[in-house]
mmCIF file of C-alpha atoms in Angstrom:
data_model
loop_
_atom_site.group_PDB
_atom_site.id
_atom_site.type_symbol
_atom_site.label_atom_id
_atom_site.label_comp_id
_atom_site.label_asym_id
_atom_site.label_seq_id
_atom_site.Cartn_x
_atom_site.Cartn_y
_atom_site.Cartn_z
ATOM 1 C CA UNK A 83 -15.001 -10.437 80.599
ATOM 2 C CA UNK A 84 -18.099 -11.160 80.751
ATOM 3 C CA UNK A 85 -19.898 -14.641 79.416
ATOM 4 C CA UNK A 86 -21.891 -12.817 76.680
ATOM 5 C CA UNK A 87 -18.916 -11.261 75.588
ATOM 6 C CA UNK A 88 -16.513 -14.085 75.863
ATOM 7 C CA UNK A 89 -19.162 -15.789 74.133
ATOM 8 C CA UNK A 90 -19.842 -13.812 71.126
ATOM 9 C CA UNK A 91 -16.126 -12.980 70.213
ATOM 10 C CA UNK A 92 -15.324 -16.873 70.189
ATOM 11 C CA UNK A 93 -18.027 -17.170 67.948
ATOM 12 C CA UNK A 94 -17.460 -14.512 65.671
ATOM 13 C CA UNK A 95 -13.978 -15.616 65.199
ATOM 14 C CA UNK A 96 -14.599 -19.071 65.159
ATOM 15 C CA UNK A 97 -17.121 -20.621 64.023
ATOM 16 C CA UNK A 98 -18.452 -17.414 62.944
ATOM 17 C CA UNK A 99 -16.055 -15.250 60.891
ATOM 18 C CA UNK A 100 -18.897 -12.974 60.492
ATOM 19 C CA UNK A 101 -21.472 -15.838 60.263
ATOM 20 C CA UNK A 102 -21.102 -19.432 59.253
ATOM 21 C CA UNK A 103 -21.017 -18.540 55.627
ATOM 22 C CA UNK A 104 -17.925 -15.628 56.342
ATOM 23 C CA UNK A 105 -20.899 -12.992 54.907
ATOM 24 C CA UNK A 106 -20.973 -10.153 57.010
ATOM 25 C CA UNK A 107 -25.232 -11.229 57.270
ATOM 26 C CA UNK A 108 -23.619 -14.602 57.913
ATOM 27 C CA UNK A 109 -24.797 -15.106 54.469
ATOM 28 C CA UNK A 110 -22.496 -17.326 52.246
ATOM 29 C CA UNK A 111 -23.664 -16.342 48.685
ATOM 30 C CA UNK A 112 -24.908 -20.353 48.739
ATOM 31 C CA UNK A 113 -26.799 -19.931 51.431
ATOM 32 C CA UNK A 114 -31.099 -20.711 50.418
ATOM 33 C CA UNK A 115 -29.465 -23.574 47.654
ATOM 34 C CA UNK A 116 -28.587 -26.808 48.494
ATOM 35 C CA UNK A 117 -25.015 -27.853 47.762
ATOM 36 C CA UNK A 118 -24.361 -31.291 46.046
ATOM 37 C CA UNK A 119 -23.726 -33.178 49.646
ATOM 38 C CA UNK A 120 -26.829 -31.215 50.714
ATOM 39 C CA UNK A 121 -28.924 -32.054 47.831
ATOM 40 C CA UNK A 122 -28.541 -36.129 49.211
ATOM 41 C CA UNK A 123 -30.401 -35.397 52.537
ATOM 42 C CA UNK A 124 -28.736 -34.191 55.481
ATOM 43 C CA UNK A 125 -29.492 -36.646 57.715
ATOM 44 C CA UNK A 126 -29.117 -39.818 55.140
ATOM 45 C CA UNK A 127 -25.975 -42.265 55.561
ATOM 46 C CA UNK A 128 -23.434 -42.348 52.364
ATOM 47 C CA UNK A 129 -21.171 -45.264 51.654
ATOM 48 C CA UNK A 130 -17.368 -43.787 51.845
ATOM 49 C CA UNK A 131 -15.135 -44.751 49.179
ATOM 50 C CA UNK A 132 -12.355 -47.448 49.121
ATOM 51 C CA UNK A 133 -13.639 -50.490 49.823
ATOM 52 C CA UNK A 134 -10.210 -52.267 49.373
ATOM 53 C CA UNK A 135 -9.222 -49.937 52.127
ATOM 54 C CA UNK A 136 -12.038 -51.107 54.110
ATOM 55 C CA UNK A 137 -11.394 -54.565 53.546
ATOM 56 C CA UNK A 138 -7.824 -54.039 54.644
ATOM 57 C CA UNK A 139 -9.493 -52.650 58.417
ATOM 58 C CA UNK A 140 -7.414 -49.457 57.279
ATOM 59 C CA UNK A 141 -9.317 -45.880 57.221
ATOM 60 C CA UNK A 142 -10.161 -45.555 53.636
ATOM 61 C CA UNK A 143 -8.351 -42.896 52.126
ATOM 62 C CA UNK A 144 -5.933 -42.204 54.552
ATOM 63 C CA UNK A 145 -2.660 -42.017 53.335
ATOM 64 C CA UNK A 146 0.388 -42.572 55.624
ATOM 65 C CA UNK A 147 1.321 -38.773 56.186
ATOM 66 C CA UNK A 148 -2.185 -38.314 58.423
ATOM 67 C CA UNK A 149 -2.557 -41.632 59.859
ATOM 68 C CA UNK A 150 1.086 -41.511 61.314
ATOM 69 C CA UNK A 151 -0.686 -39.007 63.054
ATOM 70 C CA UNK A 152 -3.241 -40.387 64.699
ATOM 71 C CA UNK A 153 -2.139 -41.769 68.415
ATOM 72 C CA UNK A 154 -1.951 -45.326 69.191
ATOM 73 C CA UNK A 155 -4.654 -45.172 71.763
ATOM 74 C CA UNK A 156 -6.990 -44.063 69.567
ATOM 75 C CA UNK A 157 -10.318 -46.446 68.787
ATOM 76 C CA UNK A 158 -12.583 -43.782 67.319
ATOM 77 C CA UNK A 159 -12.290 -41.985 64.439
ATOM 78 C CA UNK A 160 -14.647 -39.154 62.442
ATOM 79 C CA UNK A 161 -13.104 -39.051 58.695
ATOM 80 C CA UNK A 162 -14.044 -35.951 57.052
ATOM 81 C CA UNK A 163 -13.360 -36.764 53.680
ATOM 82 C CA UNK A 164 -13.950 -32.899 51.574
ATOM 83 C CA UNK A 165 -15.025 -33.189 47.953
ATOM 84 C CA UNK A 166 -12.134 -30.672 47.050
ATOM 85 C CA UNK A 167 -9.602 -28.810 48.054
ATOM 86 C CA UNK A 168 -12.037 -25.484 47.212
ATOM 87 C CA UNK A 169 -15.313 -27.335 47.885
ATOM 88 C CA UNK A 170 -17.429 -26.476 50.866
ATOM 89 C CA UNK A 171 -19.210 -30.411 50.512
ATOM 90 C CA UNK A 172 -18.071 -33.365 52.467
ATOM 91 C CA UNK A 173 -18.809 -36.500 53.739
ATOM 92 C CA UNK A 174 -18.377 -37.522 57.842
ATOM 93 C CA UNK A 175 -17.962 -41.068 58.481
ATOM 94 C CA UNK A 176 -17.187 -42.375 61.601
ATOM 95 C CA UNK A 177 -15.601 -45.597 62.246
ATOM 96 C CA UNK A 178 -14.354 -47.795 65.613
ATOM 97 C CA UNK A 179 -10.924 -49.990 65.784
ATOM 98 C CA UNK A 180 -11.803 -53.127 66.892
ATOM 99 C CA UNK A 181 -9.426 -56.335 66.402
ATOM 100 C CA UNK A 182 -10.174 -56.446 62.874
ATOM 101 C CA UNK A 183 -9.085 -52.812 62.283
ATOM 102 C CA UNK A 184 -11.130 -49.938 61.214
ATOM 103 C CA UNK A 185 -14.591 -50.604 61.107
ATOM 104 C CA UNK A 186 -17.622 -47.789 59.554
ATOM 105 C CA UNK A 187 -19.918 -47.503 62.218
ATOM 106 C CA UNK A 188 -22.108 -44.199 60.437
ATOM 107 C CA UNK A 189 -21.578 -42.072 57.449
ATOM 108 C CA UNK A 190 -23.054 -38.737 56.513
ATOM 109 C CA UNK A 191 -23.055 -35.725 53.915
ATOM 110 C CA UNK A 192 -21.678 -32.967 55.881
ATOM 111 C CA UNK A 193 -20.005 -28.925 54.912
ATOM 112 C CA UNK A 194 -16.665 -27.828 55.364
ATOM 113 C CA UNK A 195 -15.484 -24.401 55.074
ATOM 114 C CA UNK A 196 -16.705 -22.540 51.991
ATOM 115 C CA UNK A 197 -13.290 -22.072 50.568
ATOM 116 C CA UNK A 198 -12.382 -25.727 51.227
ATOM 117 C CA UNK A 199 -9.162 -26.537 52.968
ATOM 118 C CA UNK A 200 -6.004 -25.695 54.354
ATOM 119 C CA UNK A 201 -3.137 -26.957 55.783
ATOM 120 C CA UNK A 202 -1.983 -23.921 56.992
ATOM 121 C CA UNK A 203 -5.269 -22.081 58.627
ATOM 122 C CA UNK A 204 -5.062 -18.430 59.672
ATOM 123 C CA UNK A 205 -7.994 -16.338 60.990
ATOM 124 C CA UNK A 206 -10.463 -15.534 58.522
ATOM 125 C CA UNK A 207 -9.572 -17.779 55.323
ATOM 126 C CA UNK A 208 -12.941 -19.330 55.816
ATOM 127 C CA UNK A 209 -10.969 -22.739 55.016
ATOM 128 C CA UNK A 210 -10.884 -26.060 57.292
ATOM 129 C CA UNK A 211 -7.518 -26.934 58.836
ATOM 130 C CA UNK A 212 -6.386 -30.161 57.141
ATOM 131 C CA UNK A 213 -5.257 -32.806 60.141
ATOM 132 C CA UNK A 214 -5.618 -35.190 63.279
ATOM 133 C CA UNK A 215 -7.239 -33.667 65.832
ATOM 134 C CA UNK A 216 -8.527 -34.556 69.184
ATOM 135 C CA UNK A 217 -12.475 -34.898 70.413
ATOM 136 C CA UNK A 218 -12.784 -33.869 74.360
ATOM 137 C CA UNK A 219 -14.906 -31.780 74.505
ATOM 138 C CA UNK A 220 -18.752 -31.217 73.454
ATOM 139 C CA UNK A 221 -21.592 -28.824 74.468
ATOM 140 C CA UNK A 222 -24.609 -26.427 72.899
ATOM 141 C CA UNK A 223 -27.519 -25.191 73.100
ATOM 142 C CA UNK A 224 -29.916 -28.329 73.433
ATOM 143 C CA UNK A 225 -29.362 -30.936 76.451
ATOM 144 C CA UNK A 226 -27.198 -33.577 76.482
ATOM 145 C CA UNK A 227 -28.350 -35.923 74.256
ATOM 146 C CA UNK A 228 -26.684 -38.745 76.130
ATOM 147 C CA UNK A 229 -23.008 -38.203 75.089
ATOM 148 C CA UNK A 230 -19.455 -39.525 77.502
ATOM 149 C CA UNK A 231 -18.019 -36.473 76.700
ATOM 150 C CA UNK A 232 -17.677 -33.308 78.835
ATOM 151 C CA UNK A 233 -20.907 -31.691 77.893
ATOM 152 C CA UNK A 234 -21.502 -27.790 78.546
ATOM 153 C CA UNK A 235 -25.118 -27.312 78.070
ATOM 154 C CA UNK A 236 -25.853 -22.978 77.977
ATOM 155 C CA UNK A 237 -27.630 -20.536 76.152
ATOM 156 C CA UNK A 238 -24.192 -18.855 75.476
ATOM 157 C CA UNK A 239 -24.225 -21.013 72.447
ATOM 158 C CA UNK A 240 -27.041 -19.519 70.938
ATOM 159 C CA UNK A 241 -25.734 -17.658 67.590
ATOM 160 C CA UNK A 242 -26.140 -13.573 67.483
ATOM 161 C CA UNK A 243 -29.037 -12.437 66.545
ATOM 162 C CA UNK A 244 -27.155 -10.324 63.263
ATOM 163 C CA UNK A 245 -26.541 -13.608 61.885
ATOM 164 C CA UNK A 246 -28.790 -15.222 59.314
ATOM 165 C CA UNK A 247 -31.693 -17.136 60.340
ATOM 166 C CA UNK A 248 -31.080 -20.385 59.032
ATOM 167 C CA UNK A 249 -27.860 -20.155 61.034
ATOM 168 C CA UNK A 250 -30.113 -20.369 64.550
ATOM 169 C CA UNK A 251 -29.899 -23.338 65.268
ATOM 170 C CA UNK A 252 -26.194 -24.628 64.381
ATOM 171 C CA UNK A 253 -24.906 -24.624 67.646
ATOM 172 C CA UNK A 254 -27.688 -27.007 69.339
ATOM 173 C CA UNK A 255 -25.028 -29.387 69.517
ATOM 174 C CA UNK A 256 -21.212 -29.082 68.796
ATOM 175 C CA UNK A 257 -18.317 -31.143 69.722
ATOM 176 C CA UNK A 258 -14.716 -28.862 69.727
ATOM 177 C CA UNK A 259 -12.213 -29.977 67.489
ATOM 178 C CA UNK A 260 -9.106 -30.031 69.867
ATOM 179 C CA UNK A 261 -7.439 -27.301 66.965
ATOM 180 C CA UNK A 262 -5.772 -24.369 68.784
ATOM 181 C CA UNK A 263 -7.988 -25.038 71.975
ATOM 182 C CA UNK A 264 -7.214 -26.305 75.358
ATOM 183 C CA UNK A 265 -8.397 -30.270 75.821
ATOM 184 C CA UNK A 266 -10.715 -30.541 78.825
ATOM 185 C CA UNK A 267 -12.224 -27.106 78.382
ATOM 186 C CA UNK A 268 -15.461 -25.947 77.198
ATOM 187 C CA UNK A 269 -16.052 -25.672 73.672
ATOM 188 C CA UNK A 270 -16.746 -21.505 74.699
ATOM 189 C CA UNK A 271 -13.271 -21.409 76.336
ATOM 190 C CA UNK A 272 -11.744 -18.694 73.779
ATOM 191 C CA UNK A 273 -7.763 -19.591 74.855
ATOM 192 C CA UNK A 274 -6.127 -20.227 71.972
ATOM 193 C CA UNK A 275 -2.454 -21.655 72.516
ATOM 194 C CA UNK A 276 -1.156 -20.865 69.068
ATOM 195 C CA UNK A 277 -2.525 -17.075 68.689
ATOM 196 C CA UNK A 278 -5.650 -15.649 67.486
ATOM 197 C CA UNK A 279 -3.981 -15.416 64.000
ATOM 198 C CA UNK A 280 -4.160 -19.094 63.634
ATOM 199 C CA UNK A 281 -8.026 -19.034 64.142
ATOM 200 C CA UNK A 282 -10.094 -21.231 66.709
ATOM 201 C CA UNK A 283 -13.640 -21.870 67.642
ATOM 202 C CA UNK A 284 -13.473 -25.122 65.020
ATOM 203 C CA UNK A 285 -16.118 -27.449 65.765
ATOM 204 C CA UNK A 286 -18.455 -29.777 64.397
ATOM 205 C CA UNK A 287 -22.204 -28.821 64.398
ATOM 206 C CA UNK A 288 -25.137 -28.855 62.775
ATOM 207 C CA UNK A 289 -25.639 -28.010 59.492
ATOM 208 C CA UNK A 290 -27.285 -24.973 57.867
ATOM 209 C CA UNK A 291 -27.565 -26.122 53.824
ATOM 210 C CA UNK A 292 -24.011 -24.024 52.968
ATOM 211 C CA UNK A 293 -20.270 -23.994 53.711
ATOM 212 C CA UNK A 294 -19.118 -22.709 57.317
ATOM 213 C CA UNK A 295 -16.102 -20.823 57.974
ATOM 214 C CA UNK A 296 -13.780 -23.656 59.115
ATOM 215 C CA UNK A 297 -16.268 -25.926 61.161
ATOM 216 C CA UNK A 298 -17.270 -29.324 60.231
ATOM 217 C CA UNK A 299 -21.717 -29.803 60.037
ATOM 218 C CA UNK A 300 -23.651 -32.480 59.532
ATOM 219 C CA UNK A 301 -27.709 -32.813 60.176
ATOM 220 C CA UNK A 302 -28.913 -32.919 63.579
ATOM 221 C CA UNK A 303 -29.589 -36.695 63.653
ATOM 222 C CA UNK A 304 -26.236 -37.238 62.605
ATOM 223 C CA UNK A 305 -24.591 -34.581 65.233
ATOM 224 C CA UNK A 306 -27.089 -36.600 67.927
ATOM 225 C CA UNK A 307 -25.599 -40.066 66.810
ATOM 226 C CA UNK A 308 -22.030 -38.903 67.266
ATOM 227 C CA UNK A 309 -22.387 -37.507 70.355
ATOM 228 C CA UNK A 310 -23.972 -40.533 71.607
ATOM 229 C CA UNK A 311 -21.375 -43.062 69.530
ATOM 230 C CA UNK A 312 -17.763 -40.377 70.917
ATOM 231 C CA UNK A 313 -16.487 -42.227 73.887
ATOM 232 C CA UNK A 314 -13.268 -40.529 75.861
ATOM 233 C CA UNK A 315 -12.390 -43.775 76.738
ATOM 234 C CA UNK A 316 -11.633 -44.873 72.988
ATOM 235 C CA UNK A 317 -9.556 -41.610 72.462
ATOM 236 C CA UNK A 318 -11.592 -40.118 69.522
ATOM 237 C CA UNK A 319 -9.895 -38.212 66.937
ATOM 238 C CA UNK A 320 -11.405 -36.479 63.853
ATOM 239 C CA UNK A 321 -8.868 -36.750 60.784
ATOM 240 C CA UNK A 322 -9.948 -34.075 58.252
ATOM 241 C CA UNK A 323 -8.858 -33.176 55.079
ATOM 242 C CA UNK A 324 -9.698 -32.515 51.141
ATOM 243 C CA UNK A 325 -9.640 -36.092 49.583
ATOM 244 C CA UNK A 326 -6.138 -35.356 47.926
ATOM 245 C CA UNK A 327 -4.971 -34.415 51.057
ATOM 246 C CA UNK A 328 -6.249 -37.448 53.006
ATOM 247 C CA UNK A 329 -4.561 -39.572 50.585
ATOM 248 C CA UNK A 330 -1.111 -37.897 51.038
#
């Protein structure tokens, strides 16, 4: 198969869905109206809650189910922390294990998918899959902005032209999300190890004002910062989830 074409079917069932809103215009029904993580500026830090959790050098939040989850190698870690378990509006927050635990090293108002969350994502729910998840792998449009990770720079990234235009630029920088992919791949690799009726294509990216269909976005200062910050050697993991869910 050609690139183009292994290209665009990864993103219409991935990140796309029919867009990053799940619209068949890529259109989200929010999209042109800020959301209330959207309304705080994009590219503005946000103090995560928990503070006793903080203090304790544990990931606030984090409830034992998830962080028994996350390996023992692992020194990095991007929190997505969704406002509900329906809400497309979340906060990304990324912290570094140092000897006095869990540290916050950023924090940012990010999107989810526009139906919220799930712990059991399927192909088309337009919902984030709840869980740990490895960080290999990054690419996009853009350069590298000066990231350790395995960076794929192409055109390929570039959205279709059907979608919506505020969508254009979302994929100037993603890292993969190591759900249903193959670690060590591109972030364009379509393999999906469990099926295509688990869904793939989950990344985080940059941010278009609305809900995605199961990616993680943040501003493009943030997305920079991250890439620069995600170091393979500190085994980076993103643990994800609808606050209730974290908690669990």
């Amino acid at each position: 198969m050609a690139v183009a074409a292994v290209t665009a079917a990864l993103l219409v069932a991935g990140c796309g869905a029919g867009g990053p809103g799940g619209g068949k215009d890529g259109k989200s029904g929010q999209e042109g109206k800020q959301s209330a993580a959207g309304d705080r500026g994009a590219g503005a830090a946000e103090r995560p809650g928990d503070a006793a959790g903080a203090r304790r050098g544990e990931l606030p939040g984090v409830g034992p189910a998830l962080r028994s989850r996350i390996p023992a190698a692992a020194r990095q870690a991007v929190v997505v922390r969704g406002a509900g378990a329906d809400s497309p509006d979340a906060t990304v927050t990324l912290y570094d294990k140092g000897a006095n635990g869990w540290q916050t090293q950023g924090s940012w108002p990010a999107h989810n998918g526009r139906r919220g969350w799930t712990a059991d994502h399927h192909e088309g729910d337009q919902r984030s899959p709840v869980g740990v998840f490895a960080l290999t792998d990054a690419g996009g449009v853009l350069p590298d902005p000066g990231t350790r990770l395995p960076y794929t720079h192409s055109a390929a990234f570039t959205p279709p032209s059907y979608w919506s235009r505020n969508t254009r630029h979302d994929f100037d920088y993603v890292v993969a999300i190591d759900y249903n992919r193959v670690p060590g791949t591109s972030p364009l690799d379509p393999t999906r190890p469990l099926g295509q009726a688990k869904g793939g294509g989950v990344w985080l990216h940059l941010d278009h004002g609305s809900g995605t269909s199961a990616c993680v976005s943040v501003a493009k200062p943030a997305m920079a910062a991250l890439l620069r910050a995600l170091d393979p050697a500190r085994h980076p993991v993103v643990v994800m989830g609808d606050r209730g869910r974290l908690a669990g």
